[in-house]
Coordinates of C-alpha atoms and ligand atoms in Angstrom, one line a residue:
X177 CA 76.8 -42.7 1.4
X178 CA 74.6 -45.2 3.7
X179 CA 72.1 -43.5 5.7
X180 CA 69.8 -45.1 8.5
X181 CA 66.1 -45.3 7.5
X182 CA 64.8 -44.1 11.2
X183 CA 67.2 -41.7 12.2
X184 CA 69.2 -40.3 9.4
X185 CA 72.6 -41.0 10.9
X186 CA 75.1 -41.3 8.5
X187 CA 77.6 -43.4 7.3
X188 CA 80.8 -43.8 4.8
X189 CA 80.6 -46.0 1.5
X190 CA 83.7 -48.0 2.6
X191 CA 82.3 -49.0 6.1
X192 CA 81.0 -52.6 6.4
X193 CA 78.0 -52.0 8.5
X194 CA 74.7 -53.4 8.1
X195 CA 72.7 -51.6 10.9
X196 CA 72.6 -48.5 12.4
X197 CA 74.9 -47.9 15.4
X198 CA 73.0 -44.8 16.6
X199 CA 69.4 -47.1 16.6
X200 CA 70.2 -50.6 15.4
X201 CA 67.6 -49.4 12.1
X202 CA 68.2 -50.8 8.9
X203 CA 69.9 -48.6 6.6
X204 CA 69.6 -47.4 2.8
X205 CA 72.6 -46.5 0.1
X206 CA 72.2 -42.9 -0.9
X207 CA 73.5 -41.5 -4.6
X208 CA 72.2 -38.7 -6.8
X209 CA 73.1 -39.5 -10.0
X210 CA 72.4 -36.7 -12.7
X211 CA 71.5 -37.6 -16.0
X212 CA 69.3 -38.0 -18.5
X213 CA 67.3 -40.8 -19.4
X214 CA 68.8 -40.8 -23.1
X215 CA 72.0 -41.9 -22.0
X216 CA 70.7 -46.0 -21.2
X217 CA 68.8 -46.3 -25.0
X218 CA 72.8 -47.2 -26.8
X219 CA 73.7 -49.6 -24.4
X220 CA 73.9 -53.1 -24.0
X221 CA 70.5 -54.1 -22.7
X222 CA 71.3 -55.7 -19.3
X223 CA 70.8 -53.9 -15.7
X224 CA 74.2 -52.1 -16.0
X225 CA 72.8 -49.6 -18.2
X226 CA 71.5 -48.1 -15.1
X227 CA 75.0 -48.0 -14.4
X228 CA 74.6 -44.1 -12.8
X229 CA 72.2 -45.5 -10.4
X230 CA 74.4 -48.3 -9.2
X231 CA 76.3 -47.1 -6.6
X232 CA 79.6 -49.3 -7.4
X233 CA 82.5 -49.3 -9.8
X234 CA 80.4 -50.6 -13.2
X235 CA 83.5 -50.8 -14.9
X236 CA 85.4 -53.7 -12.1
X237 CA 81.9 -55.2 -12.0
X238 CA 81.2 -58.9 -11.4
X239 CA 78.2 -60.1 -13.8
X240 CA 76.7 -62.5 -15.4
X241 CA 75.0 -59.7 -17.8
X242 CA 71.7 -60.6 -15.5
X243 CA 68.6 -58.3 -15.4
X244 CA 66.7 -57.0 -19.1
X245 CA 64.6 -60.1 -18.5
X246 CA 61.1 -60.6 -20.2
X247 CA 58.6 -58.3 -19.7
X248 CA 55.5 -60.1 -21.2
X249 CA 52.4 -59.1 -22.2
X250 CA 49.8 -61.6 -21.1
X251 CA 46.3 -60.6 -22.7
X252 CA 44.9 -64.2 -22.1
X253 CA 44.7 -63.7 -18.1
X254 CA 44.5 -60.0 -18.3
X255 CA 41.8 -60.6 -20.4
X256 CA 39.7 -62.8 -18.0
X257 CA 40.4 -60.8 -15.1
X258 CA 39.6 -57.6 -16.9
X259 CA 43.4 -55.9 -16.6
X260 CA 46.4 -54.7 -19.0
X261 CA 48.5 -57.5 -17.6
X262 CA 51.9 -57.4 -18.1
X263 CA 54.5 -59.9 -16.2
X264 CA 58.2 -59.5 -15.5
X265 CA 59.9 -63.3 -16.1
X266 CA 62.8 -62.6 -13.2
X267 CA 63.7 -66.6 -13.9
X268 CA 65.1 -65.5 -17.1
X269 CA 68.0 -64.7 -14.8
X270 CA 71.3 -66.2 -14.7
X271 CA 70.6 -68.7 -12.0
X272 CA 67.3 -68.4 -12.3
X273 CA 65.5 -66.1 -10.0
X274 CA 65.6 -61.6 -9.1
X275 CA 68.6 -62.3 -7.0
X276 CA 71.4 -62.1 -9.4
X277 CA 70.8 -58.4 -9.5
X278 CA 71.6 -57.9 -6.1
X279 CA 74.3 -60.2 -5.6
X280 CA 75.9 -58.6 -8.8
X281 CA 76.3 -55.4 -7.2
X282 CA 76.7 -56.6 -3.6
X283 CA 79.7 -59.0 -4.7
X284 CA 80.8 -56.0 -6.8
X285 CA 81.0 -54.1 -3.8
X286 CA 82.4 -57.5 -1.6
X287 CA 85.3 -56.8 -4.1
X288 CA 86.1 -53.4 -3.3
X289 CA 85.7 -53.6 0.5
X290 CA 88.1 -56.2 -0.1
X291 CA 87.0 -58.9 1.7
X292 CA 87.8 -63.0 0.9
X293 CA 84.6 -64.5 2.3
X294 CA 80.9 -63.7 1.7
X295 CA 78.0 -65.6 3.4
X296 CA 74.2 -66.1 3.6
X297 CA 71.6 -67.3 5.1
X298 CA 68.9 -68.8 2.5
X299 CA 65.5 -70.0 1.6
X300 CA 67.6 -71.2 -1.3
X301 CA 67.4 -68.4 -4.3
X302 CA 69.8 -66.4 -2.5
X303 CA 72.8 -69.1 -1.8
X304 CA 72.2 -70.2 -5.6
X305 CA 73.0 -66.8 -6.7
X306 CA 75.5 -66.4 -4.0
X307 CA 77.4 -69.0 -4.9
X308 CA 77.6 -68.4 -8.7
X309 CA 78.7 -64.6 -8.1
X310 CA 81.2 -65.5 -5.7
X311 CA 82.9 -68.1 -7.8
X312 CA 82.9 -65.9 -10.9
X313 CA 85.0 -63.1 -8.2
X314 CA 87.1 -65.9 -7.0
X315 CA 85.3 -65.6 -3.5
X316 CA 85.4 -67.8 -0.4
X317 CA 81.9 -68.9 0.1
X318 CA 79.4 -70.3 3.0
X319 CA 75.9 -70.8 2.9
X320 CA 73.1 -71.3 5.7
X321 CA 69.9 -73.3 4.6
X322 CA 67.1 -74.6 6.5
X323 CA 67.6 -78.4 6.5
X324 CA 65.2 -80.0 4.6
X325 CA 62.9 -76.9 3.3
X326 CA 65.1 -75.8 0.6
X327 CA 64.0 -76.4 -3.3
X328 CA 66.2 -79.2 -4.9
X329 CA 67.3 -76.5 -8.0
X330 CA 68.5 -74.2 -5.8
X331 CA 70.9 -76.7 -3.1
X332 CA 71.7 -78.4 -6.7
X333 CA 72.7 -74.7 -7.3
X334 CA 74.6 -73.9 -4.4
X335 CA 76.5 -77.3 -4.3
X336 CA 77.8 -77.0 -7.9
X337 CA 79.1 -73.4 -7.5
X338 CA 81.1 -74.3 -5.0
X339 CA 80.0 -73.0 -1.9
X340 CA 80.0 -74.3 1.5
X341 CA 76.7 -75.6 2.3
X342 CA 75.4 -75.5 5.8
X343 CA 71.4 -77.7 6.5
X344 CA 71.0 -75.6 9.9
X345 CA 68.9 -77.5 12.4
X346 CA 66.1 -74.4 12.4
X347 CA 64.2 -72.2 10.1
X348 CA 65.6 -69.4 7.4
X349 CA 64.7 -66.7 10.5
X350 CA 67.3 -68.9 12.9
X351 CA 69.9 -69.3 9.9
X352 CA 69.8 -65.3 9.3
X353 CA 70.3 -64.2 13.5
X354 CA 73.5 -66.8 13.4
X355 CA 75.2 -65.5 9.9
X356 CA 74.3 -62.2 10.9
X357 CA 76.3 -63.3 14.3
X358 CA 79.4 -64.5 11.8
X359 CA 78.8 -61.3 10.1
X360 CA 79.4 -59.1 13.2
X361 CA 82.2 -61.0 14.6
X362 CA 84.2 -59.9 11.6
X363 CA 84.1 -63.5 9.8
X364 CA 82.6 -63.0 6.1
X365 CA 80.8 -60.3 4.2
X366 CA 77.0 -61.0 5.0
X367 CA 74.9 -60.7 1.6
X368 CA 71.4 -60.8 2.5
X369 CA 69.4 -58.3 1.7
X370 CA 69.7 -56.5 5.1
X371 CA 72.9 -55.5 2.7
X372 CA 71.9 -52.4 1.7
X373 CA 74.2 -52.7 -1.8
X374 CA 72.4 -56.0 -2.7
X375 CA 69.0 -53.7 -2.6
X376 CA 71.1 -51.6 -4.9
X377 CA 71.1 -54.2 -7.7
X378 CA 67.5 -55.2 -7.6
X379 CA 65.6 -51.7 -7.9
X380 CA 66.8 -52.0 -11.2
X381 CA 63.6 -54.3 -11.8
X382 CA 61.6 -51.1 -10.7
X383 CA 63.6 -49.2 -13.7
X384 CA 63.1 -52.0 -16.3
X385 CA 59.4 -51.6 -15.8
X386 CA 59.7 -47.9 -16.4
X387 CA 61.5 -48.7 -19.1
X388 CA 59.6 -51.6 -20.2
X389 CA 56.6 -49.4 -20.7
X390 CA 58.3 -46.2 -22.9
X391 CA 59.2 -44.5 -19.6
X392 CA 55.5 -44.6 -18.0
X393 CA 54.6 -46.5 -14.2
X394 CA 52.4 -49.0 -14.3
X395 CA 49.1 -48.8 -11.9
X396 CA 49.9 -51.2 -9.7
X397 CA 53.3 -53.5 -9.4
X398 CA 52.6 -57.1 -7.6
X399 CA 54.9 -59.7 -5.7
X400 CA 55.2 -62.6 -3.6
X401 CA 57.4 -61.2 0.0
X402 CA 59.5 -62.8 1.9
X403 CA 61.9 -61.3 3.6
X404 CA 60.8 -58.3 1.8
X405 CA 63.8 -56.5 0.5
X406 CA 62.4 -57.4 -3.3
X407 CA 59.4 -54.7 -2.1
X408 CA 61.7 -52.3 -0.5
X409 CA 64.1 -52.1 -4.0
X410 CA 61.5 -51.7 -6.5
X411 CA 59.8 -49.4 -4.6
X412 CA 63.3 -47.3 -4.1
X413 CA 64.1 -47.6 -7.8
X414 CA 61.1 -46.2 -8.6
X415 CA 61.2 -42.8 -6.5
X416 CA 64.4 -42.7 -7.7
X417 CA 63.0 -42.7 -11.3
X418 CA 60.1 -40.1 -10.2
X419 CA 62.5 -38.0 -8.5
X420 CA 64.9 -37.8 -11.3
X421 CA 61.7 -37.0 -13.6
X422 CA 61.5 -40.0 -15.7
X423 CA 58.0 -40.8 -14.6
X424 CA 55.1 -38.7 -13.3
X425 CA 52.7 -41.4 -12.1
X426 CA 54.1 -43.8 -9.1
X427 CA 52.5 -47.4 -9.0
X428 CA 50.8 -48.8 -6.1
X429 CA 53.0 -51.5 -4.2
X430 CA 51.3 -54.6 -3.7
X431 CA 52.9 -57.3 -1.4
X432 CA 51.5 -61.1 -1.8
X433 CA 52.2 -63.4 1.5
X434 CA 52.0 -66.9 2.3
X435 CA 48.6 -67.4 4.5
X436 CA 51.3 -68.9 7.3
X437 CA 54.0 -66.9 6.9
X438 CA 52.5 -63.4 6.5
X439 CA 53.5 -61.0 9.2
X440 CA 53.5 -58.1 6.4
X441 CA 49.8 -58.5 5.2
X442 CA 48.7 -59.4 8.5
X443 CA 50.0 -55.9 9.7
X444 CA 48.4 -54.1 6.7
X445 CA 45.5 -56.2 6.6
X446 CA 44.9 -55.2 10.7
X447 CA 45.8 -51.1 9.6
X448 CA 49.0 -51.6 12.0
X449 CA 52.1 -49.8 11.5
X450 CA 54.2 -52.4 13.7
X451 CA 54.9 -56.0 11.8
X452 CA 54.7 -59.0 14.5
X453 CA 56.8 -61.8 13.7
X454 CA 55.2 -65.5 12.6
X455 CA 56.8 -68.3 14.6
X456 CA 56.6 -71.0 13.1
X457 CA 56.0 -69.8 9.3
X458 CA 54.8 -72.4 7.0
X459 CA 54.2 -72.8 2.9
X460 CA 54.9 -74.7 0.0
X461 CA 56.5 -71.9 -1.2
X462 CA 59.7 -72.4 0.6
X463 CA 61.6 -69.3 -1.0
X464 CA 59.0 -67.0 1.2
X465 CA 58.7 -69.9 4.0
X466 CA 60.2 -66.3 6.3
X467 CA 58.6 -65.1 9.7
X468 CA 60.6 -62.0 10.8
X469 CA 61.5 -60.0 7.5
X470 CA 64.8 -58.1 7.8
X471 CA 63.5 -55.1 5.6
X472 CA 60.2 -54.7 6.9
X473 CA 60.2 -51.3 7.9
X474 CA 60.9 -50.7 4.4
X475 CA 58.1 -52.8 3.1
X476 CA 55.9 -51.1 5.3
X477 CA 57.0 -47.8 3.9
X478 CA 56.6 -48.7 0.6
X479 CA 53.0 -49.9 0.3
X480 CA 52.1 -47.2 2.5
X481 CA 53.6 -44.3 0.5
X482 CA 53.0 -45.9 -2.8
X483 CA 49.2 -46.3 -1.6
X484 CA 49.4 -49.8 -1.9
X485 CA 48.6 -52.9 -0.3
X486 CA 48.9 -56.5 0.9
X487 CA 46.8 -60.0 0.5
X488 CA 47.5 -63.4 1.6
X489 CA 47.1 -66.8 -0.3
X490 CA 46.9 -69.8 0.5
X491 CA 49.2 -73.2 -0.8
X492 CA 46.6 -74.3 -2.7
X493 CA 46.0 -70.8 -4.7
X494 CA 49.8 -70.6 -5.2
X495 CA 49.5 -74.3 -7.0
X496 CA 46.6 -73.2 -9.0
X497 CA 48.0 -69.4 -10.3
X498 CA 51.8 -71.6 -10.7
X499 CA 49.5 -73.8 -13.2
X500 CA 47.3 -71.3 -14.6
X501 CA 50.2 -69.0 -15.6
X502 CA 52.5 -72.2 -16.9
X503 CA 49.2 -73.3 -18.7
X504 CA 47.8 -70.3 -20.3
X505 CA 50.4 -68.0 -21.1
X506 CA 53.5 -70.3 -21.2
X507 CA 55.4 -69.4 -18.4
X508 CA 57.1 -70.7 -16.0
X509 CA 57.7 -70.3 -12.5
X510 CA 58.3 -71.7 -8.9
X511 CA 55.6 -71.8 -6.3
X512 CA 56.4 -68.8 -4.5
X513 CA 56.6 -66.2 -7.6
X514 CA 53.2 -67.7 -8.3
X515 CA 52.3 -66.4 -5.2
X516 CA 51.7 -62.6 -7.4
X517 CA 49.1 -64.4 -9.8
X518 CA 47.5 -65.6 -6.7
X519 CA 46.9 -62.3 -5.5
X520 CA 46.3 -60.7 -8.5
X521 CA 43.7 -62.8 -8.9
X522 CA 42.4 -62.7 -5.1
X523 CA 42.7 -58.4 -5.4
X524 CA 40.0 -58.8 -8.7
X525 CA 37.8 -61.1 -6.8
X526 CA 37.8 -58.7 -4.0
X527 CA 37.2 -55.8 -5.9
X528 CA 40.3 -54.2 -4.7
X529 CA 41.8 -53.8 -8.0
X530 CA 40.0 -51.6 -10.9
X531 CA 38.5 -53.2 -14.1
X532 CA 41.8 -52.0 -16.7
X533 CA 44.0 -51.0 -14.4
X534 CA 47.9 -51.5 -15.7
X535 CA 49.3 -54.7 -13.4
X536 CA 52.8 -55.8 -13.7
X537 CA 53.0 -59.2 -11.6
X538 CA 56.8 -59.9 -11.0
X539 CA 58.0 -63.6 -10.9
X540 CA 60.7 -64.1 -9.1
X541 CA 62.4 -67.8 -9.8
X542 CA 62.4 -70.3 -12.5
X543 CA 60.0 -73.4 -12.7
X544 CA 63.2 -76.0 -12.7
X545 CA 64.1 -74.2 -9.3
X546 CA 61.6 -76.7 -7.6
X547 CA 61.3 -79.5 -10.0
X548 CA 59.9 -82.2 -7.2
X549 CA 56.7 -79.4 -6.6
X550 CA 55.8 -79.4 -10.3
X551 CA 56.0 -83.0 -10.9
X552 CA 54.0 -83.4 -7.8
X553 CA 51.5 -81.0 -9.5
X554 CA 50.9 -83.4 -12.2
X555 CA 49.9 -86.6 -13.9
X556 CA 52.8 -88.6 -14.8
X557 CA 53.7 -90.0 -18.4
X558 CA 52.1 -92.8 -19.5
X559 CA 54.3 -95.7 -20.6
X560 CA 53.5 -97.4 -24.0
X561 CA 55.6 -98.8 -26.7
X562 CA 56.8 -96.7 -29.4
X563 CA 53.9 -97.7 -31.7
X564 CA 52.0 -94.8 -34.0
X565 CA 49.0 -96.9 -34.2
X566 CA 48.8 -97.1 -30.2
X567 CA 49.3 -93.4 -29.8
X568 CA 47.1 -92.3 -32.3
X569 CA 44.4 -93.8 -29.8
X570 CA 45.1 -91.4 -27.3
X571 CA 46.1 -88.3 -29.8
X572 CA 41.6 -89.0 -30.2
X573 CA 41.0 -88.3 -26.5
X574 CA 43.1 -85.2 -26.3
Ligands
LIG808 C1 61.5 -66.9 -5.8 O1 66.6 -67.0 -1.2 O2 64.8 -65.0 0.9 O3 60.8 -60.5 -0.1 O4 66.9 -66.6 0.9 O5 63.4 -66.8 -3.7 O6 63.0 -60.0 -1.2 O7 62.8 -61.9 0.4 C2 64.2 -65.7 -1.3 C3 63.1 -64.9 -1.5 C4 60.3 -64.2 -3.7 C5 61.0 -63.1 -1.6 N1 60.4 -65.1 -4.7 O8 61.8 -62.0 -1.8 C6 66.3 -66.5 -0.2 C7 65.0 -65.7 -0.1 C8 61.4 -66.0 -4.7 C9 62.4 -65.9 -3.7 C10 61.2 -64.1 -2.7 C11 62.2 -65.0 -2.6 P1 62.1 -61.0 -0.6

């Protein structure tokens, strides 16, 4: 069953609808799977062994076996910020970033509504995972980037899959009110996360935590937001853990924005309950380059009932923690899942976040997703002949 989040009005499985008619809310998928946690230890180890919580057919699924990605211990910068660090490697996807969860069960579900076209509108993550999913179901498929501000990985991505690709003259906010338009008039299956069933797929992260840590919560979960629907799922897949008594303990949800493109942390920062859109949002972490977030009533919810919070960072953090992370511990990731390091870093120094408190930072997206940003980042190769003697000069100032 779908059910709106503000008024409870309720609404069939088999109904393509993406707000509420009754009050134009978002809305949530509803299921109350029964059973116990035993059941997910003998299977295959990928997110459809939550297959009970995933409200589609598992068994006419479309995946790529995505999700049981990495869950790394990193004891070198838990160590110098004084927490039990631990960080979820969401790149380890297959395209590359948390979004195959969702499209795997939204695309799933495209299937059984029976529809021929799916569409997006995309910082770029979300049309590279698009496209994949939709070409694996045999899917028409359109996509609606912001000209010029997507990652090269990702339009390399979307391109190859197959899909229609679309530079719209305007931001990610403007490409999502026009899809959304298409979506309305009846002309494709919209797959953003207003989608309720793609928010389906990725609270499976929230359960792979659980998991992850012999069925305990972690203090604190941290991530970069965007158009905050990531937020929204974990947080969902947790409660749904708690209420079917997996876990005791909930942790505290802890959004990361952009400095420019912050209208979540600016809200919680302010102790508002209302988010005000950013115009003109701005970072060089394009995935969460977002002003208006679709799900942030959800958001909201979530770092409020979870007792958690929200920071802001600035590019030049985001470039340091993408560095620092890649550098120290060996992984990684694209500017904006950075963005989690940055603020975990930001919550110590602020003395927000408890000496030995249990962290999970998520990254979201692969390094290669925005290959021109990291070899911006760095000094490029020296040329020299292909000459031991000559290198062994330079091995000496290493
Ligand atoms: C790497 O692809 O919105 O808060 O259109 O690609 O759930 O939006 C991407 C978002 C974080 C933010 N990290 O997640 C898109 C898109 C990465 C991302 C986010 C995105 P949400």
């Amino acid at each position: 069953m779908i059910r709106c989040i503000s008024c409870d009005a309720k609404y069939d499985d088999d109904e393509i609808i993406y707000t509420c008619k009754e009050c134009g809310s978002i809305l949530e998928v509803i299921q109350t799977p029964s059973v116990s946690k035993e059941v997910f230890s003998n299977r295959k180890n990928t997110m459809w062994k939550y297959k009970e919580f995933l409200p589609v057919n598992s068994d006419k699924r479309v995946s790529l076996e995505e999700g049981a990605t990495p869950f790394c211990k990193c004891d070198k910068i838990g160590k110098e910020l004084g927490v039990d660090l631990y960080v979820k490697v969401e790149g380890s996807n297959p395209t590359g970033s948390f979004k195959d969860r969702g499209m795997s069960v939204g695309v799933t579900k495209a299937m059984e509504l029976g529809v021929n076209m799916v569409g997006c509108a995309s910082t770029g993550n979300t049309s590279a995972s698009l496209a994949a999913y939709a070409a694996r179901a045999g899917l028409k498929c359109i996509v609606l980037l912001p000209s010029g501000k997507v990652a090269l990985g990702k339009l390399a991505q979307a391109m190859f899959h197959g899909a229609k690709v679309l530079g719209i003259n305007g931001n990610f906010d403007e490409a999502l009110e026009t899809v959304t338009q298409l979506a309305l008039d009846g002309e494709l299956y919209l797959l953003n996360s207003i989608n309720p069933y793609r928010l389906e797929g990725q609270k499976t992260i929230g359960f792979e935590i659980v998991d992850d840590l012999g069925w305990q919560s972690p203090d604190r979960i941290i991530l970069p937001v965007g158009n905050a629907g990531n937020i929204s799922a974990i947080w969902k897949g947790i409660k749904e853990f708690n209420q079917a008594g997996f876990i005791d303990d909930i942790p505290m949800m802890t959004g990361i924005q952009a400095v420019n493109a912050a209208p979540i942390a600016n809200a919680i920062k302010q102790g508002k309950t209302e988010v005000t859109p950013v115009k003109d949002p701005d970072t060089i972490a394009t995935a969460i380059r977002i002003g208006a977030p679709v799900s942030s009533t959800k958001a909201m919810r979530a770092i409020q009932e979870s007792n958690g919070t929200a920071e802001t960072v600035t590019d030049d953090e985001i470039l340091d923690a993408q560095k620092y992370l890649a550098r120290t511990e060996g992984i990684g990731v694209e500017p904006a899942s950075a963005a989690s390091i940055a603020g975990l870093k930001k919550l110590v120094e602020n003395g927000e976040i408890d000496k030995n408190e249990r962290v999970v930072c998520i990254v979201t997206g692969h390094l290669l997703k925005d290959p021109n940003t990291a070899i911006e980042a760095c000094t490029q190769p020296t040329e020299i002949d292909s000459d031991a003697e000559a290198i062994k000069k330079i091995l000496k100032t290493l």
